[in-house]
PDB file of C-alpha atoms in Angstrom:
ATOM      1  CA  GLY A 142     117.406 -10.340  -6.247  1.00 52.00           C
ATOM      2  CA  GLN A 143     119.843  -9.563  -9.004  1.00 60.00           C
ATOM      3  CA  GLN A 144     117.616 -10.445 -11.943  1.00 81.00           C
ATOM      4  CA  LEU A 145     117.790  -8.664 -15.283  1.00 90.00           C
ATOM      5  CA  ASN A 146     114.638  -7.767 -17.191  1.00 94.00           C
ATOM      6  CA  GLN A 147     115.363  -7.700 -20.903  1.00 95.00           C
ATOM      7  CA  SER A 148     112.937  -6.382 -23.488  1.00 96.00           C
ATOM      8  CA  PRO A 149     111.553  -6.931 -25.954  1.00 96.00           C
ATOM      9  CA  GLN A 150     111.486 -10.725 -25.956  1.00 94.00           C
ATOM     10  CA  SER A 151     111.454 -10.823 -29.743  1.00 95.00           C
ATOM     11  CA  MET A 152     111.544  -8.459 -32.686  1.00 96.00           C
ATOM     12  CA  PHE A 153     110.627  -8.901 -36.332  1.00 96.00           C
ATOM     13  CA  ILE A 154     112.054  -6.113 -38.468  1.00 95.00           C
ATOM     14  CA  GLN A 155     112.735  -5.286 -42.072  1.00 96.00           C
ATOM     15  CA  GLU A 156     116.295  -5.179 -43.365  1.00 97.00           C
ATOM     16  CA  GLY A 157     117.652  -1.659 -43.045  1.00 97.00           C
ATOM     17  CA  GLU A 158     115.623  -0.755 -39.966  1.00 97.00           C
ATOM     18  CA  ASP A 159     117.170   0.254 -36.660  1.00 97.00           C
ATOM     19  CA  VAL A 160     116.764  -1.918 -33.563  1.00 96.00           C
ATOM     20  CA  SER A 161     116.715  -1.029 -29.898  1.00 97.00           C
ATOM     21  CA  MET A 162     116.641  -3.356 -26.892  1.00 97.00           C
ATOM     22  CA  ASN A 163     117.268  -2.789 -23.207  1.00 97.00           C
ATOM     23  CA  CYS A 164     117.870  -4.353 -19.841  1.00 97.00           C
ATOM     24  CA  THR A 165     116.847  -3.126 -16.431  1.00 96.00           C
ATOM     25  CA  SER A 166     117.438  -4.367 -12.930  1.00 94.00           C
ATOM     26  CA  SER A 167     116.648  -3.410  -9.368  1.00 91.00           C
ATOM     27  CA  SER A 168     120.313  -4.090  -8.521  1.00 89.00           C
ATOM     28  CA  ILE A 169     123.462  -2.169  -9.335  1.00 91.00           C
ATOM     29  CA  PHE A 170     126.006  -3.808 -11.617  1.00 90.00           C
ATOM     30  CA  ASN A 171     129.650  -2.890 -12.061  1.00 89.00           C
ATOM     31  CA  THR A 172     129.864  -3.921 -15.696  1.00 90.00           C
ATOM     32  CA  TRP A 173     127.276  -4.363 -18.416  1.00 92.00           C
ATOM     33  CA  LEU A 174     127.894  -6.622 -21.384  1.00 93.00           C
ATOM     34  CA  TRP A 175     125.996  -7.457 -24.539  1.00 95.00           C
ATOM     35  CA  TYR A 176     126.330 -10.862 -26.224  1.00 94.00           C
ATOM     36  CA  LYS A 177     124.961 -12.384 -29.438  1.00 95.00           C
ATOM     37  CA  GLN A 178     124.196 -16.075 -29.731  1.00 94.00           C
ATOM     38  CA  ASP A 179     123.715 -17.922 -33.010  1.00 92.00           C
ATOM     39  CA  PRO A 180     121.873 -21.280 -33.087  1.00 85.00           C
ATOM     40  CA  GLY A 181     123.996 -24.121 -31.724  1.00 83.00           C
ATOM     41  CA  GLU A 182     126.772 -21.784 -30.627  1.00 88.00           C
ATOM     42  CA  GLY A 183     127.924 -20.181 -27.425  1.00 89.00           C
ATOM     43  CA  PRO A 184     127.404 -16.451 -26.812  1.00 91.00           C
ATOM     44  CA  VAL A 185     129.908 -14.060 -28.368  1.00 91.00           C
ATOM     45  CA  LEU A 186     130.713 -10.747 -26.716  1.00 90.00           C
ATOM     46  CA  LEU A 187     129.643  -7.662 -28.693  1.00 93.00           C
ATOM     47  CA  ILE A 188     130.216  -4.750 -26.350  1.00 93.00           C
ATOM     48  CA  ALA A 189     131.425  -4.322 -22.755  1.00 90.00           C
ATOM     49  CA  LEU A 190     130.626  -1.229 -20.671  1.00 92.00           C
ATOM     50  CA  TYR A 191     132.619  -0.390 -17.556  1.00 90.00           C
ATOM     51  CA  LYS A 192     131.480   3.022 -16.305  1.00 91.00           C
ATOM     52  CA  ALA A 193     128.108   4.589 -15.552  1.00 93.00           C
ATOM     53  CA  GLY A 194     127.076   6.819 -18.444  1.00 94.00           C
ATOM     54  CA  GLU A 195     129.523   5.190 -20.854  1.00 94.00           C
ATOM     55  CA  LEU A 196     128.427   5.110 -24.481  1.00 96.00           C
ATOM     56  CA  THR A 197     130.351   2.667 -26.689  1.00 94.00           C
ATOM     57  CA  SER A 198     130.082   1.764 -30.366  1.00 94.00           C
ATOM     58  CA  ASN A 199     131.209  -1.284 -32.291  1.00 92.00           C
ATOM     59  CA  GLY A 200     130.435  -0.797 -35.969  1.00 95.00           C
ATOM     60  CA  ARG A 201     126.662  -0.529 -36.324  1.00 97.00           C
ATOM     61  CA  LEU A 202     126.171  -1.388 -32.649  1.00 97.00           C
ATOM     62  CA  THR A 203     125.921   1.206 -29.890  1.00 97.00           C
ATOM     63  CA  ALA A 204     125.407   0.454 -26.211  1.00 97.00           C
ATOM     64  CA  GLN A 205     125.127   2.592 -23.104  1.00 97.00           C
ATOM     65  CA  PHE A 206     125.666   1.931 -19.400  1.00 95.00           C
ATOM     66  CA  GLY A 207     122.879   3.698 -17.529  1.00 95.00           C
ATOM     67  CA  ILE A 208     123.698   6.499 -15.094  1.00 94.00           C
ATOM     68  CA  THR A 209     122.019   4.626 -12.244  1.00 93.00           C
ATOM     69  CA  ARG A 210     124.083   1.483 -13.102  1.00 92.00           C
ATOM     70  CA  LYS A 211     120.812  -0.437 -13.135  1.00 94.00           C
ATOM     71  CA  ASP A 212     120.156  -0.449 -16.856  1.00 95.00           C
ATOM     72  CA  SER A 213     121.682  -0.616 -20.318  1.00 97.00           C
ATOM     73  CA  PHE A 214     120.514  -0.448 -23.900  1.00 97.00           C
ATOM     74  CA  LEU A 215     121.800  -1.771 -27.215  1.00 98.00           C
ATOM     75  CA  ASN A 216     121.025  -0.205 -30.583  1.00 98.00           C
ATOM     76  CA  ILE A 217     121.690  -1.768 -33.961  1.00 97.00           C
ATOM     77  CA  SER A 218     121.519   0.572 -36.915  1.00 97.00           C
ATOM     78  CA  ALA A 219     120.680  -0.367 -40.513  1.00 97.00           C
ATOM     79  CA  SER A 220     120.036  -4.036 -39.738  1.00 97.00           C
ATOM     80  CA  ILE A 221     121.186  -6.747 -42.134  1.00 96.00           C
ATOM     81  CA  PRO A 222     120.152 -10.415 -42.388  1.00 94.00           C
ATOM     82  CA  SER A 223     123.240 -11.656 -40.506  1.00 94.00           C
ATOM     83  CA  ASP A 224     122.100  -9.684 -37.433  1.00 96.00           C
ATOM     84  CA  VAL A 225     119.594 -12.485 -36.841  1.00 96.00           C
ATOM     85  CA  GLY A 226     120.140 -14.226 -33.522  1.00 95.00           C
ATOM     86  CA  ILE A 227     119.492 -13.905 -29.819  1.00 95.00           C
ATOM     87  CA  TYR A 228     120.974 -10.932 -27.999  1.00 97.00           C
ATOM     88  CA  PHE A 229     121.681 -11.156 -24.283  1.00 95.00           C
ATOM     89  CA  CYS A 230     122.534  -8.480 -21.812  1.00 95.00           C
ATOM     90  CA  ALA A 231     124.639  -9.444 -18.811  1.00 92.00           C
ATOM     91  CA  GLY A 232     125.539  -7.622 -15.648  1.00 90.00           C
ATOM     92  CA  GLN A 233     128.643  -8.384 -13.673  1.00 85.00           C
ATOM     93  CA  LEU A 234     128.784  -7.937  -9.908  1.00 79.00           C
ATOM     94  CA  LEU A 235     131.759  -6.997  -7.751  1.00 72.00           C
ATOM     95  CA  ASN A 236     132.222 -10.630  -6.700  1.00 67.00           C
ATOM     96  CA  ASN A 237     132.626 -11.521 -10.406  1.00 67.00           C
ATOM     97  CA  ASP A 238     129.262 -13.241 -10.515  1.00 74.00           C
ATOM     98  CA  MET A 239     127.335 -12.643 -13.748  1.00 81.00           C
ATOM     99  CA  ARG A 240     123.602 -12.365 -14.367  1.00 87.00           C
ATOM    100  CA  PHE A 241     122.072 -12.685 -17.819  1.00 91.00           C
ATOM    101  CA  GLY A 242     118.849 -11.344 -19.258  1.00 93.00           C
ATOM    102  CA  ALA A 243     116.427 -13.778 -20.903  1.00 92.00           C
ATOM    103  CA  GLY A 244     117.412 -12.598 -24.375  1.00 94.00           C
ATOM    104  CA  THR A 245     115.900 -10.748 -27.335  1.00 96.00           C
ATOM    105  CA  ARG A 246     115.305 -12.904 -30.398  1.00 95.00           C
ATOM    106  CA  LEU A 247     115.862 -10.803 -33.522  1.00 97.00           C
ATOM    107  CA  THR A 248     114.484 -11.747 -36.934  1.00 96.00           C
ATOM    108  CA  VAL A 249     115.422  -9.622 -39.940  1.00 95.00           C
ATOM    109  CA  LYS A 250     113.295  -9.929 -43.064  1.00 92.00           C
ATOM    110  CA  PRO A 251     115.125  -9.187 -46.322  1.00 88.00           C
TER     111      PRO A 251
ATOM    112  CA  ASN B 259     143.971 -21.843 -30.858  1.00 64.00           C
ATOM    113  CA  ALA B 260     140.826 -23.885 -30.337  1.00 75.00           C
ATOM    114  CA  GLY B 261     139.601 -21.522 -27.633  1.00 91.00           C
ATOM    115  CA  VAL B 262     137.154 -23.237 -25.292  1.00 94.00           C
ATOM    116  CA  THR B 263     136.231 -26.822 -26.116  1.00 95.00           C
ATOM    117  CA  GLN B 264     133.525 -28.951 -24.531  1.00 96.00           C
ATOM    118  CA  THR B 265     132.763 -32.650 -24.647  1.00 96.00           C
ATOM    119  CA  PRO B 266     130.426 -34.275 -25.303  1.00 96.00           C
ATOM    120  CA  LYS B 267     128.280 -32.139 -27.630  1.00 94.00           C
ATOM    121  CA  PHE B 268     125.154 -34.162 -26.900  1.00 95.00           C
ATOM    122  CA  GLN B 269     124.210 -36.570 -24.109  1.00 96.00           C
ATOM    123  CA  VAL B 270     121.083 -38.429 -23.040  1.00 96.00           C
ATOM    124  CA  LEU B 271     120.892 -39.791 -19.493  1.00 96.00           C
ATOM    125  CA  LYS B 272     118.337 -41.681 -17.465  1.00 97.00           C
ATOM    126  CA  THR B 273     117.242 -40.277 -14.132  1.00 97.00           C
ATOM    127  CA  GLY B 274     119.773 -41.218 -11.466  1.00 97.00           C
ATOM    128  CA  GLN B 275     122.705 -41.746 -13.817  1.00 97.00           C
ATOM    129  CA  SER B 276     125.887 -39.780 -13.335  1.00 96.00           C
ATOM    130  CA  MET B 277     128.153 -38.100 -15.821  1.00 96.00           C
ATOM    131  CA  THR B 278     130.917 -35.555 -16.144  1.00 97.00           C
ATOM    132  CA  LEU B 279     131.000 -32.728 -18.655  1.00 97.00           C
ATOM    133  CA  GLN B 280     134.483 -31.783 -19.751  1.00 97.00           C
ATOM    134  CA  CYS B 281     135.793 -28.322 -20.593  1.00 97.00           C
ATOM    135  CA  ALA B 282     139.251 -27.218 -21.667  1.00 97.00           C
ATOM    136  CA  GLN B 283     140.727 -23.888 -22.759  1.00 96.00           C
ATOM    137  CA  ASP B 284     144.019 -23.195 -24.483  1.00 93.00           C
ATOM    138  CA  MET B 285     144.166 -19.435 -23.872  1.00 90.00           C
ATOM    139  CA  ASN B 286     146.085 -19.687 -20.598  1.00 91.00           C
ATOM    140  CA  HIS B 287     143.121 -18.135 -18.795  1.00 91.00           C
ATOM    141  CA  ASN B 288     142.982 -18.138 -15.028  1.00 89.00           C
ATOM    142  CA  SER B 289     139.216 -18.192 -14.587  1.00 89.00           C
ATOM    143  CA  MET B 290     136.662 -20.712 -15.807  1.00 92.00           C
ATOM    144  CA  TYR B 291     132.881 -20.929 -15.491  1.00 93.00           C
ATOM    145  CA  TRP B 292     129.976 -23.309 -15.977  1.00 96.00           C
ATOM    146  CA  TYR B 293     126.546 -22.033 -17.025  1.00 95.00           C
ATOM    147  CA  ARG B 294     123.257 -23.634 -17.920  1.00 96.00           C
ATOM    148  CA  GLN B 295     120.824 -22.210 -20.451  1.00 94.00           C
ATOM    149  CA  ASP B 296     117.161 -23.144 -20.461  1.00 91.00           C
ATOM    150  CA  PRO B 297     114.574 -22.211 -23.132  1.00 81.00           C
ATOM    151  CA  GLY B 298     113.457 -18.622 -22.866  1.00 75.00           C
ATOM    152  CA  MET B 299     116.035 -17.850 -20.210  1.00 77.00           C
ATOM    153  CA  GLY B 300     119.443 -16.371 -20.146  1.00 82.00           C
ATOM    154  CA  LEU B 301     122.485 -18.206 -18.896  1.00 90.00           C
ATOM    155  CA  ARG B 302     122.684 -18.970 -15.193  1.00 92.00           C
ATOM    156  CA  LEU B 303     126.000 -19.464 -13.469  1.00 91.00           C
ATOM    157  CA  ILE B 304     126.411 -22.851 -11.781  1.00 95.00           C
ATOM    158  CA  TYR B 305     129.999 -22.713 -10.497  1.00 94.00           C
ATOM    159  CA  TYR B 306     133.126 -20.807 -11.289  1.00 91.00           C
ATOM    160  CA  SER B 307     136.820 -21.111 -10.618  1.00 92.00           C
ATOM    161  CA  ALA B 308     138.669 -17.821 -10.231  1.00 86.00           C
ATOM    162  CA  SER B 309     142.027 -19.568 -10.380  1.00 87.00           C
ATOM    163  CA  GLU B 310     143.528 -23.031 -10.338  1.00 89.00           C
ATOM    164  CA  GLY B 311     142.706 -24.745  -7.076  1.00 89.00           C
ATOM    165  CA  THR B 312     139.665 -22.639  -6.197  1.00 92.00           C
ATOM    166  CA  THR B 313     135.973 -23.058  -6.930  1.00 94.00           C
ATOM    167  CA  ASP B 314     132.922 -21.065  -5.883  1.00 92.00           C
ATOM    168  CA  LYS B 315     129.181 -21.503  -6.145  1.00 92.00           C
ATOM    169  CA  GLY B 316     127.213 -19.427  -8.594  1.00 89.00           C
ATOM    170  CA  GLU B 317     123.497 -18.805  -8.829  1.00 87.00           C
ATOM    171  CA  VAL B 318     122.295 -22.430  -9.261  1.00 93.00           C
ATOM    172  CA  PRO B 319     124.865 -24.882  -7.805  1.00 96.00           C
ATOM    173  CA  ASN B 320     122.539 -27.525  -6.331  1.00 96.00           C
ATOM    174  CA  GLY B 321     122.906 -30.970  -7.910  1.00 96.00           C
ATOM    175  CA  TYR B 322     126.335 -30.239  -9.386  1.00 97.00           C
ATOM    176  CA  ASN B 323     129.966 -30.573  -8.435  1.00 97.00           C
ATOM    177  CA  VAL B 324     133.026 -29.187 -10.174  1.00 97.00           C
ATOM    178  CA  SER B 325     136.714 -29.909 -10.349  1.00 96.00           C
ATOM    179  CA  ARG B 326     139.418 -27.547 -11.545  1.00 96.00           C
ATOM    180  CA  LEU B 327     141.773 -30.287 -12.631  1.00 89.00           C
ATOM    181  CA  ASN B 328     144.527 -27.921 -13.740  1.00 95.00           C
ATOM    182  CA  LYS B 329     144.708 -24.490 -15.316  1.00 95.00           C
ATOM    183  CA  ARG B 330     143.315 -25.750 -18.625  1.00 96.00           C
ATOM    184  CA  GLU B 331     140.482 -27.997 -17.490  1.00 97.00           C
ATOM    185  CA  PHE B 332     137.284 -27.472 -15.496  1.00 97.00           C
ATOM    186  CA  SER B 333     134.798 -30.323 -15.269  1.00 97.00           C
ATOM    187  CA  LEU B 334     131.158 -30.366 -14.175  1.00 98.00           C
ATOM    188  CA  ARG B 335     129.712 -33.495 -12.596  1.00 97.00           C
ATOM    189  CA  LEU B 336     126.122 -34.578 -12.152  1.00 96.00           C
ATOM    190  CA  GLU B 337     126.101 -37.291  -9.493  1.00 93.00           C
ATOM    191  CA  SER B 338     122.455 -38.294  -9.880  1.00 96.00           C
ATOM    192  CA  ALA B 339     120.854 -36.676 -12.893  1.00 96.00           C
ATOM    193  CA  ALA B 340     117.292 -35.374 -12.692  1.00 97.00           C
ATOM    194  CA  PRO B 341     114.943 -34.279 -15.497  1.00 96.00           C
ATOM    195  CA  SER B 342     115.204 -30.707 -14.184  1.00 96.00           C
ATOM    196  CA  GLN B 343     118.848 -30.776 -15.257  1.00 97.00           C
ATOM    197  CA  THR B 344     117.904 -31.107 -18.908  1.00 97.00           C
ATOM    198  CA  SER B 345     119.554 -28.049 -20.384  1.00 97.00           C
ATOM    199  CA  VAL B 346     122.337 -26.729 -22.557  1.00 96.00           C
ATOM    200  CA  TYR B 347     125.548 -26.345 -20.578  1.00 97.00           C
ATOM    201  CA  PHE B 348     128.168 -23.767 -21.504  1.00 96.00           C
ATOM    202  CA  CYS B 349     131.693 -23.506 -20.243  1.00 96.00           C
ATOM    203  CA  ALA B 350     133.510 -20.176 -20.389  1.00 93.00           C
ATOM    204  CA  SER B 351     136.915 -18.802 -19.497  1.00 92.00           C
ATOM    205  CA  SER B 352     138.442 -15.394 -18.891  1.00 87.00           C
ATOM    206  CA  GLY B 353     141.932 -14.069 -18.352  1.00 80.00           C
ATOM    207  CA  THR B 354     141.251 -13.077 -14.806  1.00 60.00           C
ATOM    208  CA  SER B 355     138.228 -12.998 -12.556  1.00 55.00           C
ATOM    209  CA  GLY B 356     138.390  -9.247 -12.570  1.00 56.00           C
ATOM    210  CA  VAL B 357     135.288  -7.212 -13.152  1.00 51.00           C
ATOM    211  CA  GLY B 358     134.631  -6.713 -16.823  1.00 55.00           C
ATOM    212  CA  ASP B 359     137.096  -9.303 -18.030  1.00 71.00           C
ATOM    213  CA  THR B 360     135.759 -10.821 -21.216  1.00 76.00           C
ATOM    214  CA  GLN B 361     134.424 -14.349 -20.978  1.00 84.00           C
ATOM    215  CA  TYR B 362     134.845 -16.638 -23.973  1.00 88.00           C
ATOM    216  CA  PHE B 363     132.266 -19.375 -24.352  1.00 92.00           C
ATOM    217  CA  GLY B 364     132.498 -22.933 -25.631  1.00 94.00           C
ATOM    218  CA  PRO B 365     129.968 -24.395 -28.094  1.00 92.00           C
ATOM    219  CA  GLY B 366     127.833 -26.029 -25.412  1.00 95.00           C
ATOM    220  CA  THR B 367     126.721 -29.517 -24.358  1.00 96.00           C
ATOM    221  CA  ARG B 368     123.072 -30.430 -24.892  1.00 95.00           C
ATOM    222  CA  LEU B 369     121.995 -32.715 -22.046  1.00 96.00           C
ATOM    223  CA  THR B 370     118.663 -34.508 -21.880  1.00 96.00           C
ATOM    224  CA  VAL B 371     117.658 -36.396 -18.736  1.00 96.00           C
ATOM    225  CA  LEU B 372     114.778 -38.818 -19.208  1.00 96.00           C
TER     226      LEU B 372
END
């Protein structure tokens, strides 16, 4: 169906390192979004992508909407301890339904 | 602005009990959503309301009912709770139901069904 495969499931990195995570699907999505969730909180939107091929940055974060509209990646450069959390990709369908990936749990060691 | 608020924050139910989760937003948003989040999984859409007076099923609607009481409030009801409904429930809202419109999430309700 319209499931999203997000990888990796978890990452343990050193402060200052760059991070890359991605989502793929067998279905086409009209919008890709990346969220961050801190413990005990709801997800917070980081970046939204609206067009195939679009590359968007938000500070140290960069995300791209794949040309096939079936994938997206998120990069975090020069990681800092407050980047710790769970990152979710989400794809939005034409009928406004949303599908979420299972999340990437990021740990940053100082 | 409080954004999206949810009550209660925590709840424990016995199998077969019923309860209603409350959600309210003060951003004058048209669309509201209910999700559940289970360990190791992303959020799954239960129901959504594109505008006041309308509701639609999402990915996992079975065992739930919703009511869009007015523009501000969207409640989720479990008529007969089951252990499989143990989860964290998130409410969200967006300005419109248009593609790409940003959804803002509440802090969640942790529900345990024994």
